[in-house]
Tab-separated table of C-alpha atoms in Angstrom:
chain	number	residue	atom	x	y	z
K	1	MET	CA	0.000	0.000	0.000
K	2	LYS	CA	1.453	3.340	-1.000
K	3	SER	CA	0.681	6.224	1.302
K	4	LYS	CA	1.188	9.944	1.035
K	5	ASP	CA	1.945	9.890	4.721
K	6	SER	CA	5.042	7.716	4.607
K	7	VAL	CA	8.081	9.585	5.853
K	8	LYS	CA	11.313	9.737	3.916
K	9	GLY	CA	14.431	8.725	5.720
K	10	SER	CA	18.096	9.298	4.992
K	11	ALA	CA	19.560	8.484	1.587
K	12	ASN	CA	21.051	5.139	2.487
K	13	LEU	CA	17.863	4.043	4.225
K	14	ALA	CA	15.780	5.046	1.242
K	15	GLN	CA	17.992	2.986	-1.049
K	16	ASN	CA	17.389	-0.078	1.059
K	17	SER	CA	13.637	0.324	0.610
K	18	ALA	CA	13.925	-1.137	-2.870
K	19	LYS	CA	14.431	-4.516	-1.252
K	20	ALA	CA	11.277	-4.282	0.828
K	21	PRO	CA	8.849	-7.188	0.825
K	22	LYS	CA	5.188	-6.593	0.042
K	23	ASN	CA	4.388	-5.446	3.536
K	24	GLY	CA	6.920	-2.651	3.240
K	25	ARG	CA	3.844	-0.732	1.984
K	26	GLY	CA	5.785	0.806	-0.899
K	27	SER	CA	7.574	3.145	1.496
K	28	LYS	CA	10.703	5.080	0.625
K	29	MET	CA	11.899	4.271	4.089
K	30	PRO	CA	14.178	1.474	5.330
K	31	ALA	CA	13.293	-1.942	4.033
K	32	SER	CA	13.612	-5.374	5.505
K	33	LYS	CA	16.347	-7.844	4.959
K	34	ALA	CA	14.445	-10.994	4.202
K	35	ASP	CA	16.892	-13.126	6.089
K	36	LYS	CA	17.169	-10.887	9.126
K	37	GLY	CA	15.845	-12.850	12.039
K	38	VAL	CA	16.850	-13.606	15.561
K	39	GLN	CA	20.261	-14.900	14.562
K	40	GLY	CA	21.017	-11.671	12.748
K	41	SER	CA	20.447	-9.592	15.848
K	42	LYS	CA	23.309	-7.653	17.313
K	43	LYS	CA	21.193	-6.569	20.199
K	44	SER	CA	20.130	-8.455	23.263
K	45	ILE	CA	16.851	-8.123	25.064
K	46	THR	CA	17.205	-7.956	28.803
K	47	LYS	CA	15.111	-10.503	30.656
K	48	THR	CA	12.388	-8.976	32.742
K	49	GLU	CA	12.893	-8.911	36.454
K	50	LYS	CA	9.792	-10.036	38.241
K	51	GLY	CA	8.328	-7.667	40.738
K	52	VAL	CA	6.356	-8.123	43.865
K	53	GLN	CA	3.457	-10.494	43.659
K	54	GLY	CA	0.352	-8.469	44.149
K	55	SER	CA	-2.934	-9.504	45.520
K	56	LYS	CA	-5.790	-7.578	44.027
K	57	LYS	CA	-5.645	-3.918	43.051
K	58	SER	CA	-4.890	-1.217	40.520
K	59	ILE	CA	-5.404	2.197	39.085
K	60	THR	CA	-4.253	4.179	35.933
K	61	LYS	CA	-1.578	6.196	34.015
K	62	THR	CA	-0.180	9.605	33.302
K	63	GLU	CA	2.103	11.272	30.880
K	64	LYS	CA	1.225	11.574	27.244
K	65	GLY	CA	1.374	14.917	25.523
K	66	GLU	CA	2.742	18.221	26.731
K	67	LYS	CA	-0.206	20.024	28.303
K	68	LYS	CA	0.661	22.067	31.337
K	69	THR	CA	-2.652	21.333	32.969
K	70	LYS	CA	-2.316	18.570	35.513
K	71	GLU	CA	-2.053	15.128	34.023
K	72	PRO	CA	-5.269	13.199	34.635
K	73	PHE	CA	-5.284	10.131	36.767
K	74	ALA	CA	-7.617	7.180	36.688
K	75	LYS	CA	-11.042	7.211	38.163
K	76	SER	CA	-11.388	6.808	41.899
K	77	LEU	CA	-11.063	3.331	43.302
K	78	LYS	CA	-14.134	3.841	45.409
K	79	GLY	CA	-15.758	0.771	43.973
K	80	SER	CA	-12.993	-1.601	44.998
K	81	LYS	CA	-12.935	-3.545	48.224
K	82	GLU	CA	-9.487	-2.290	49.103
K	83	ALA	CA	-10.543	1.329	48.702
K	84	LYS	CA	-13.122	0.878	51.446
K	85	LYS	CA	-10.571	-0.385	53.920
K	86	THR	CA	-7.535	1.680	53.069
K	87	VAL	CA	-5.167	2.004	55.987
K	88	VAL	CA	-4.626	5.533	57.247
K	89	ARG	CA	-1.593	5.760	59.480
K	90	SER	CA	-1.108	8.241	62.274
K	91	GLU	CA	1.562	8.379	64.947
K	92	LYS	CA	-0.545	6.662	67.606
K	93	LYS	CA	-3.055	4.426	65.930
K	94	VAL	CA	-4.162	2.770	62.716
K	95	THR	CA	-7.675	3.430	61.477
K	96	ARG	CA	-9.799	2.584	58.449
K	97	SER	CA	-10.988	5.044	55.856
K	98	ASP	CA	-13.177	5.134	52.770
K	99	ASN	CA	-10.623	7.265	50.918
K	100	THR	CA	-8.379	5.767	48.266
K	101	SER	CA	-5.338	7.801	49.243
K	102	VAL	CA	-3.237	7.023	52.278
K	103	THR	CA	-1.720	9.834	54.295
K	104	SER	CA	0.092	10.156	57.583
K	105	SER	CA	0.421	12.894	60.151
K	106	LYS	CA	3.981	13.289	58.901
K	107	SER	CA	3.799	12.754	55.165
K	108	ARG	CA	6.935	11.952	53.195
K	109	CYS	CA	6.014	14.900	50.974
K	110	PRO	CA	5.211	18.315	52.495
K	111	VAL	CA	3.008	19.341	49.541
K	112	SER	CA	1.278	16.027	48.844
K	113	LYS	CA	-2.159	17.293	49.885
K	114	LYS	CA	-1.963	20.292	47.553
K	115	CYS	CA	-0.241	18.577	44.655
K	116	GLY	CA	-2.305	15.407	44.374
K	117	GLY	CA	0.253	13.864	42.040
K	118	CYS	CA	1.385	10.997	44.243
K	119	GLN	CA	-1.719	9.677	45.968
K	120	PHE	CA	0.050	6.674	47.509
K	121	ILE	CA	3.273	8.351	48.654
K	122	ASP	CA	2.672	7.333	52.285
K	123	MET	CA	1.503	3.798	51.556
K	124	PRO	CA	4.141	1.041	51.828
K	125	TYR	CA	5.237	0.172	48.306
K	126	ARG	CA	4.209	-3.465	48.522
K	127	ASN	CA	0.725	-2.342	49.546
K	128	GLN	CA	0.561	0.022	46.578
K	129	LEU	CA	1.095	-2.910	44.239
K	130	LYS	CA	-1.609	-4.911	46.017
K	131	VAL	CA	-4.111	-2.072	45.681
K	132	LYS	CA	-3.376	-1.707	41.987
K	133	HIS	CA	-3.403	-5.451	41.368
K	134	GLU	CA	-6.877	-5.828	42.868
K	135	ARG	CA	-8.225	-3.039	40.683
K	136	LEU	CA	-6.903	-4.818	37.592
K	137	GLU	CA	-8.463	-8.089	38.700
K	138	GLU	CA	-11.828	-6.399	39.159
K	139	LEU	CA	-11.665	-5.084	35.612
K	140	LEU	CA	-10.003	-7.940	33.739
K	141	SER	CA	-10.774	-11.191	35.590
K	142	LYS	CA	-13.496	-12.139	33.092
K	143	TYR	CA	-10.863	-12.207	30.348
K	144	CYS	CA	-7.665	-13.413	32.013
K	145	THR	CA	-5.633	-14.042	35.122
K	146	VAL	CA	-3.658	-10.960	36.100
K	147	GLY	CA	-0.002	-11.853	36.575
K	148	GLU	CA	2.300	-10.566	39.258
K	149	PHE	CA	3.417	-6.966	39.162
K	150	ILE	CA	6.742	-5.931	37.715
K	151	GLY	CA	7.692	-3.475	40.443
K	152	MET	CA	10.764	-1.432	41.322
K	153	ASP	CA	13.518	-2.107	43.818
K	154	ASP	CA	13.690	1.633	44.509
K	155	PRO	CA	10.415	3.398	43.629
K	156	ASP	CA	11.666	6.938	44.394
K	157	HIS	CA	13.120	9.578	42.024
K	158	TYR	CA	12.327	7.564	38.909
K	159	ARG	CA	11.054	10.316	36.617
K	160	CYS	CA	13.599	11.293	33.955
K	161	LYS	CA	11.339	14.084	32.696
K	162	VAL	CA	10.789	16.942	35.133
K	163	HIS	CA	8.621	20.003	34.551
K	164	ALA	CA	8.573	23.141	36.700
K	165	VAL	CA	6.171	26.069	36.337
K	166	PHE	CA	7.726	29.462	37.057
K	167	THR	CA	5.875	32.376	38.626
K	168	HIS	CA	6.435	34.883	41.464
K	169	ASP	CA	4.952	35.883	44.786
K	170	ARG	CA	3.363	39.244	45.620
K	171	LYS	CA	6.777	40.757	46.270
K	172	GLY	CA	8.075	39.622	42.902
K	173	ASN	CA	10.250	36.837	44.266
K	174	PRO	CA	10.568	34.011	41.717
K	175	LEU	CA	8.875	30.719	42.532
K	176	SER	CA	8.930	27.353	40.802
K	177	GLY	CA	6.805	24.295	41.351
K	178	ILE	CA	3.731	22.480	40.132
K	179	TYR	CA	0.092	23.279	39.618
K	180	GLN	CA	-2.181	22.560	42.549
K	181	GLU	CA	-4.579	19.755	41.746
K	182	GLY	CA	-7.523	21.002	39.707
K	183	SER	CA	-6.204	24.557	39.369
K	184	HIS	CA	-3.515	26.784	37.901
K	185	LYS	CA	-2.290	27.909	41.282
K	186	VAL	CA	1.418	27.132	41.587
K	187	VAL	CA	2.565	25.133	44.603
K	188	PRO	CA	6.255	25.908	45.302
K	189	VAL	CA	8.360	22.739	45.301
K	190	GLU	CA	12.021	22.432	46.255
K	191	SER	CA	12.314	18.730	45.489
K	192	CYS	CA	9.998	15.861	44.602
K	193	LEU	CA	10.245	12.206	45.594
K	194	LEU	CA	9.154	11.177	42.100
K	195	GLU	CA	11.606	13.324	40.166
K	196	ASP	CA	15.254	12.922	39.271
K	197	LYS	CA	17.328	14.581	41.996
K	198	LYS	CA	19.750	16.287	39.645
K	199	ALA	CA	16.870	17.762	37.638
K	200	ASP	CA	15.414	19.312	40.785
K	201	GLU	CA	18.826	20.775	41.648
K	202	ILE	CA	19.137	22.387	38.207
K	203	ILE	CA	15.675	23.919	38.498
K	204	ALA	CA	16.584	25.390	41.897
K	205	THR	CA	19.783	26.835	40.412
K	206	ILE	CA	17.873	28.487	37.560
K	207	ARG	CA	15.387	29.984	40.016
K	208	GLY	CA	18.282	31.421	42.018
K	209	MET	CA	19.832	33.006	38.910
K	210	LEU	CA	16.767	34.948	37.782
K	211	ARG	CA	17.180	38.080	39.899
K	212	SER	CA	20.838	38.636	39.009
K	213	PHE	CA	20.015	38.314	35.301
K	214	LYS	CA	16.848	40.446	35.669
K	215	ILE	CA	14.657	37.740	34.177
K	216	LYS	CA	11.005	38.097	35.128
K	217	THR	CA	8.774	35.081	35.507
K	218	TYR	CA	5.528	34.801	33.592
K	219	ASP	CA	2.257	36.081	35.028
K	220	GLU	CA	-0.519	33.940	33.604
K	221	ASP	CA	-3.283	36.386	34.546
K	222	TYR	CA	-1.731	39.399	32.807
K	223	GLY	CA	0.224	37.578	30.099
K	224	GLN	CA	3.450	39.341	31.102
K	225	GLY	CA	6.923	38.115	31.972
K	226	LEU	CA	9.562	36.028	30.218
K	227	LEU	CA	10.194	32.627	31.843
K	228	ARG	CA	7.161	30.311	31.814
K	229	HIS	CA	8.516	26.814	32.365
K	230	VAL	CA	11.678	24.783	32.696
K	231	LEU	CA	11.697	21.230	31.413
K	232	ILE	CA	14.533	18.842	32.247
K	233	ARG	CA	15.065	15.532	30.426
K	234	VAL	CA	17.615	13.064	31.742
K	235	GLY	CA	19.151	10.043	30.054
K	236	LYS	CA	19.393	7.661	32.990
K	237	ASN	CA	21.769	5.275	31.241
K	238	SER	CA	23.712	7.823	29.189
K	239	GLY	CA	23.962	10.410	31.953
K	240	GLN	CA	23.058	13.161	29.471
K	241	ILE	CA	20.885	16.086	30.572
K	242	MET	CA	18.811	18.500	28.476
K	243	VAL	CA	17.507	21.793	29.871
K	244	ILE	CA	14.604	23.433	28.036
K	245	LEU	CA	13.832	27.053	28.909
K	246	VAL	CA	10.309	27.992	27.825
K	247	LEU	CA	10.139	31.754	27.256
K	248	THR	CA	7.597	34.173	25.831
K	249	SER	CA	10.306	35.673	23.607
K	250	PRO	CA	13.232	34.305	21.565
K	251	ILE	CA	15.473	36.861	23.281
K	252	LEU	CA	17.083	35.804	26.564
K	253	PRO	CA	18.848	38.736	28.276
K	254	SER	CA	22.599	38.179	28.660
K	255	LYS	CA	22.116	34.813	26.970
K	256	ASN	CA	25.774	33.854	26.787
K	257	ASN	CA	26.486	34.796	30.387
K	258	PHE	CA	23.348	32.999	31.578
K	259	VAL	CA	24.359	29.801	29.802
K	260	LYS	CA	27.922	30.120	31.073
K	261	ALA	CA	26.745	30.568	34.671
K	262	LEU	CA	24.350	27.614	34.452
K	263	LEU	CA	27.041	25.347	33.006
K	264	LYS	CA	29.493	26.449	35.688
K	265	ALA	CA	26.997	25.413	38.355
K	266	HIS	CA	26.073	22.204	36.516
K	267	PRO	CA	28.786	21.047	34.093
K	268	GLU	CA	26.854	17.777	33.724
K	269	ILE	CA	24.318	19.546	31.467
K	270	THR	CA	24.680	18.253	27.904
K	271	THR	CA	22.474	20.688	26.009
K	272	ILE	CA	20.323	23.781	26.582
K	273	VAL	CA	17.372	24.666	24.352
K	274	LEU	CA	15.304	27.857	24.269
K	275	ASN	CA	11.674	27.172	23.392
K	276	VAL	CA	9.357	30.057	22.514
K	277	ASN	CA	5.753	29.911	23.706
K	278	ASP	CA	4.191	33.356	23.310
K	279	LYS	CA	0.579	32.205	23.194
K	280	HIS	CA	-2.067	32.158	25.893
K	281	THR	CA	-2.341	28.380	25.902
K	282	SER	CA	-2.375	25.368	28.185
K	283	MET	CA	0.463	23.793	26.211
K	284	ILE	CA	3.910	23.874	27.777
K	285	LEU	CA	6.039	23.986	24.638
K	286	GLY	CA	5.720	26.346	21.701
K	287	ASP	CA	6.590	25.696	18.064
K	288	LYS	CA	9.898	27.584	17.823
K	289	GLU	CA	13.181	26.378	19.280
K	290	LYS	CA	16.736	27.649	19.406
K	291	VAL	CA	19.698	25.640	20.659
K	292	LEU	CA	21.769	27.650	23.120
K	293	TYR	CA	24.308	24.952	23.936
K	294	GLY	CA	25.080	21.428	22.726
K	295	LYS	CA	23.221	19.412	20.098
K	296	GLY	CA	19.660	20.237	21.091
K	297	TYR	CA	18.858	16.662	22.064
K	298	ILE	CA	20.110	13.849	24.274
K	299	THR	CA	20.223	10.081	23.843
K	300	ASP	CA	19.558	7.144	26.123
K	301	THR	CA	19.628	3.373	25.760
K	302	VAL	CA	16.824	0.854	26.171
K	303	CYS	CA	17.287	-2.884	25.611
K	304	GLY	CA	20.674	-2.306	24.012
K	305	MET	CA	19.398	0.291	21.521
K	306	GLU	CA	20.190	4.011	21.562
K	307	PHE	CA	17.309	6.477	21.263
K	308	LYS	CA	17.213	10.202	20.563
K	309	ILE	CA	15.213	12.377	22.944
K	310	SER	CA	14.252	15.811	21.617
K	311	PRO	CA	12.378	18.500	23.575
K	312	LYS	CA	8.993	17.463	22.147
K	313	SER	CA	9.545	13.724	21.778
K	314	PHE	CA	7.339	11.360	23.730
K	315	TYR	CA	9.591	9.085	25.730
K	316	GLN	CA	8.635	6.997	28.740
K	317	VAL	CA	9.409	8.837	31.978
K	318	ASN	CA	10.578	5.794	33.960
K	319	PRO	CA	13.604	4.318	32.153
K	320	VAL	CA	14.134	1.458	34.602
K	321	GLN	CA	10.593	0.169	34.128
K	322	THR	CA	10.621	0.941	30.411
K	323	GLU	CA	13.468	-1.525	29.946
K	324	LYS	CA	11.541	-4.187	31.832
K	325	MET	CA	8.283	-3.455	30.033
K	326	TYR	CA	9.662	-3.603	26.493
K	327	SER	CA	11.746	-6.669	27.275
K	328	LYS	CA	8.630	-8.398	28.569
K	329	ALA	CA	6.625	-7.333	25.514
K	330	ILE	CA	9.201	-8.862	23.150
K	331	GLU	CA	9.380	-11.992	25.296
K	332	LEU	CA	5.601	-12.455	25.197
K	333	ALA	CA	5.504	-11.954	21.416
K	334	ASP	CA	7.722	-15.055	21.035
K	335	LEU	CA	9.107	-13.951	17.672
K	336	ASP	CA	10.897	-16.351	15.314
K	337	GLY	CA	12.289	-13.930	12.721
K	338	SER	CA	9.728	-14.564	9.991
K	339	GLU	CA	7.022	-12.122	11.093
K	340	GLU	CA	5.664	-9.024	9.430
K	341	ALA	CA	5.160	-6.784	12.466
K	342	LEU	CA	3.086	-3.647	12.881
K	343	ASP	CA	3.959	-1.054	15.533
K	344	CYS	CA	1.050	1.341	16.167
K	345	TYR	CA	1.204	4.576	18.177
K	346	SER	CA	4.956	4.078	17.902
K	347	GLY	CA	6.331	7.349	19.309
K	348	VAL	CA	10.066	7.504	18.607
K	349	GLY	CA	9.944	3.940	17.312
K	350	THR	CA	11.070	2.311	20.531
K	351	ILE	CA	9.130	-0.963	20.445
K	352	GLY	CA	9.473	-1.483	16.713
K	353	ILE	CA	13.215	-0.853	16.712
K	354	ILE	CA	13.758	-3.148	19.701
K	355	ALA	CA	11.690	-5.844	17.977
K	356	SER	CA	13.318	-5.361	14.561
K	357	PRO	CA	16.218	-7.822	15.000
K	358	HIS	CA	13.681	-10.526	15.829
K	359	VAL	CA	11.257	-10.110	12.908
K	360	LYS	CA	11.375	-9.932	9.132
K	361	HIS	CA	10.010	-6.399	8.869
K	362	VAL	CA	8.332	-3.737	11.017
K	363	THR	CA	5.830	-1.150	9.797
K	364	SER	CA	5.699	1.733	12.274
K	365	VAL	CA	3.001	4.421	12.441
K	366	GLU	CA	2.957	7.580	14.566
K	367	ILE	CA	1.042	10.846	14.138
K	368	ASN	CA	3.595	13.183	15.766
K	369	GLY	CA	6.044	14.470	13.174
K	370	ASP	CA	8.815	15.252	15.664
K	371	ALA	CA	8.607	11.726	17.036
K	372	VAL	CA	8.741	10.218	13.539
K	373	ARG	CA	11.841	12.232	12.675
K	374	ASP	CA	13.481	10.975	15.853
K	375	ALA	CA	12.387	7.418	15.013
K	376	ILE	CA	14.095	7.642	11.613
K	377	TRP	CA	17.262	8.894	13.299
K	378	ASN	CA	17.032	6.086	15.856
K	379	ALA	CA	16.772	3.390	13.196
K	380	LYS	CA	19.741	4.715	11.253
K	381	ASN	CA	21.819	5.233	14.391
K	382	ASN	CA	21.225	1.616	15.449
K	383	ASP	CA	21.948	0.216	11.956
K	384	ILE	CA	18.354	-0.959	11.617
K	385	ASP	CA	17.173	-1.249	8.015
K	386	ASN	CA	14.011	-3.342	8.295
K	387	VAL	CA	11.646	-0.748	9.760
K	388	THR	CA	9.397	1.484	7.635
K	389	PHE	CA	8.051	4.630	9.296
K	390	TYR	CA	4.795	6.417	8.506
K	391	LYS	CA	3.529	9.735	9.825
K	392	ASN	CA	-0.176	9.080	10.064
K	393	ASP	CA	-3.074	8.689	12.434
K	394	ALA	CA	-3.089	5.076	13.621
K	395	THR	CA	-6.795	4.567	12.941
K	396	ARG	CA	-6.638	6.008	9.441
K	397	PHE	CA	-3.504	4.020	8.661
K	398	MET	CA	-5.094	0.762	9.811
K	399	GLN	CA	-8.143	1.466	7.672
K	400	GLN	CA	-5.888	2.039	4.654
K	401	MET	CA	-4.077	-1.218	5.300
K	402	ALA	CA	-7.335	-3.128	5.664
K	403	ASP	CA	-8.715	-1.604	2.454
K	404	SER	CA	-5.511	-2.543	0.601
K	405	GLY	CA	-5.696	-6.169	1.700
K	406	ASP	CA	-2.450	-6.001	3.675
K	407	LYS	CA	-1.697	-8.456	6.444
K	408	ALA	CA	0.332	-8.494	9.643
K	409	ASP	CA	1.520	-11.451	11.694
K	410	VAL	CA	1.941	-9.567	14.961
K	411	VAL	CA	0.731	-6.145	16.085
K	412	PHE	CA	2.309	-4.076	18.859
K	413	MET	CA	-0.052	-1.342	20.036
K	414	ASP	CA	0.457	1.288	22.736
K	415	PRO	CA	-2.584	3.587	22.454
K	416	PRO	CA	-3.352	6.644	24.592
K	417	ARG	CA	-5.247	6.328	27.860
K	418	SER	CA	-8.552	6.378	26.005
K	419	GLY	CA	-7.601	3.125	24.274
K	420	ALA	CA	-8.060	2.184	20.632
K	421	THR	CA	-10.883	3.483	18.479
K	422	GLU	CA	-13.598	1.152	17.241
K	423	GLU	CA	-12.459	1.775	13.661
K	424	PHE	CA	-8.879	0.876	14.556
K	425	LEU	CA	-9.934	-2.429	16.091
K	426	ASN	CA	-12.272	-3.325	13.236
K	427	SER	CA	-9.442	-2.746	10.765
K	428	LEU	CA	-7.082	-4.806	12.902
K	429	PHE	CA	-9.502	-7.728	12.781
K	430	VAL	CA	-9.503	-7.499	8.974
K	431	LEU	CA	-5.694	-7.714	8.994
K	432	GLY	CA	-6.053	-10.804	11.168
K	433	PRO	CA	-2.753	-10.922	13.086
K	434	SER	CA	-2.175	-14.158	14.953
K	435	LYS	CA	-0.776	-12.209	17.934
K	436	VAL	CA	-1.393	-8.773	19.413
K	437	VAL	CA	0.785	-7.258	22.139
K	438	TYR	CA	-1.336	-4.534	23.742
K	439	ILE	CA	0.463	-2.110	26.063
K	440	SER	CA	-2.119	-0.130	28.009
K	441	CYS	CA	-1.932	2.918	30.247
K	442	GLY	CA	-5.660	2.876	31.029
K	443	PRO	CA	-7.172	-0.191	32.749
K	444	ASP	CA	-10.755	0.886	32.058
K	445	SER	CA	-10.212	1.335	28.327
K	446	LEU	CA	-8.161	-1.873	28.280
K	447	ALA	CA	-11.086	-3.812	29.775
K	448	ARG	CA	-13.401	-2.340	27.152
K	449	ASP	CA	-11.033	-3.189	24.283
K	450	LEU	CA	-10.372	-6.723	25.531
K	451	GLY	CA	-14.109	-7.346	25.427
K	452	ILE	CA	-14.102	-6.355	21.758
K	453	PHE	CA	-11.108	-8.580	21.026
K	454	VAL	CA	-12.778	-11.565	22.675
K	455	LYS	CA	-15.970	-11.050	20.663
K	456	ASN	CA	-13.862	-11.086	17.501
K	457	GLY	CA	-12.112	-14.382	18.065
K	458	TYR	CA	-9.137	-13.552	20.280
K	459	ILE	CA	-8.166	-14.886	23.691
K	460	VAL	CA	-5.998	-13.265	26.354
K	461	THR	CA	-3.114	-15.584	27.196
K	462	ASP	CA	-0.986	-13.260	29.341
K	463	CYS	CA	-1.555	-10.131	31.403
K	464	VAL	CA	1.446	-8.520	33.099
K	465	PRO	CA	1.075	-5.223	35.010
K	466	VAL	CA	4.061	-2.880	35.210
K	467	ASP	CA	4.449	-0.189	37.858
K	468	MET	CA	5.656	2.657	35.654
K	469	PHE	CA	4.317	5.405	37.917
K	470	CYS	CA	5.133	4.447	41.489
K	471	HIS	CA	3.288	6.215	44.320
K	472	THR	CA	0.429	7.144	41.954
K	473	ARG	CA	-2.832	5.522	40.882
K	474	SER	CA	-1.475	4.928	37.409
K	475	ILE	CA	-0.801	1.526	35.848
K	476	GLU	CA	0.787	0.163	32.702
K	477	THR	CA	-0.302	-3.297	31.572
K	478	ILE	CA	1.057	-5.642	28.904
K	479	VAL	CA	-1.473	-8.043	27.421
K	480	LEU	CA	-0.847	-10.787	24.870
K	481	LEU	CA	-3.811	-11.769	22.714
K	482	LYS	CA	-3.857	-14.713	20.336
K	483	LYS	CA	-6.269	-15.408	17.536
K	484	LYS	CA	-8.285	-18.577	17.990
K	485	LEU	CA	-7.448	-21.230	15.427
């Protein structure tokens, strides 16, 4: 199938596309090597470490897109048995509560009640997994047995993407922090138990530099001021750090001296990018960017592959769990090197590129142009030539494939929290893959979609929850579906 939405890659990748098999979709992107299977792989997939065996509970996810409004969490767990007997700890006694969150008289986080971002911060980690596991069982037990959780050895400071809103108090003193739950009121935060420690230190340094450089923070009510946000992205394995300054203007006063001072305080910073957002919008990042220092991006490794992380690229925020999750997904797919694979909602191509040494060919589709450009770079950088990338809406692309009579042996899908559309699923059933690896960040939408799969001749053989967002209600789940013979 030829598509106007296929994305051209580099010259040498485009040349390889001439060798593509039928399912290369006529792309001018990298083509498959027909004989490239498991033996041809130069990359190893790390075996998944098993987490703590849960009992019966769960919740939902965060983190897709770049809206500055607070990331939504799953619905309340009020309906679950565990929610009605949540332990609330105080210094002198233990009581029962109908609330789903667990707090103590001395919370681990001084702003937890205002922030609302880490509802389980004061619940023992093993109990968090039990609560989440039970929620999953309530939703999915009619379709499968929920496996044990893949948890973390150290569930603190796991976020490699850190966002700080900048504002000021009544005296004009600069403040940085997060939005209070359900509002645009900024809660000052010095450090966060979820966030990378070094990122928090850099944000504090920037806040301390503002007065000496006469940089005013943004006033959302009046639309005045220069500095709106600071975004830090950290490569946990590479050690690289990107600082993104979101300003209302492309002009940063004393730019060179500011960059020099920041690098002197934090020589570990790899690159600094100025992003311009001059609109009255809920989006964090604007359309224009200017590199102030370094390459304008960082890289990090997952499952032996190196990936480019740009300011706007979607990239999982918990690198430790990402490695486990993708390794488990490839393990469940049980690939033999002969498959035509389809990677939907592919982001920067992570799953497809990791799977590529183990299949004949991967067709990857993603709607975000920045992510697709990074995916092309990632494939070339990892010497992968059997992945074809398309910039397209996943539903529309699947419909085009179904209309063209294309087929896929295995489908990897990682849809947004709302799950897959009905049109997407109907087209998938026309393609008729023997296996589907569904990575979900929304248990409710997953339960809905599994019901549709089952009605259309699929069975759930494996369900593995992953704790990507520790101390929160959010859950990631890997499900393997197989087509009935």
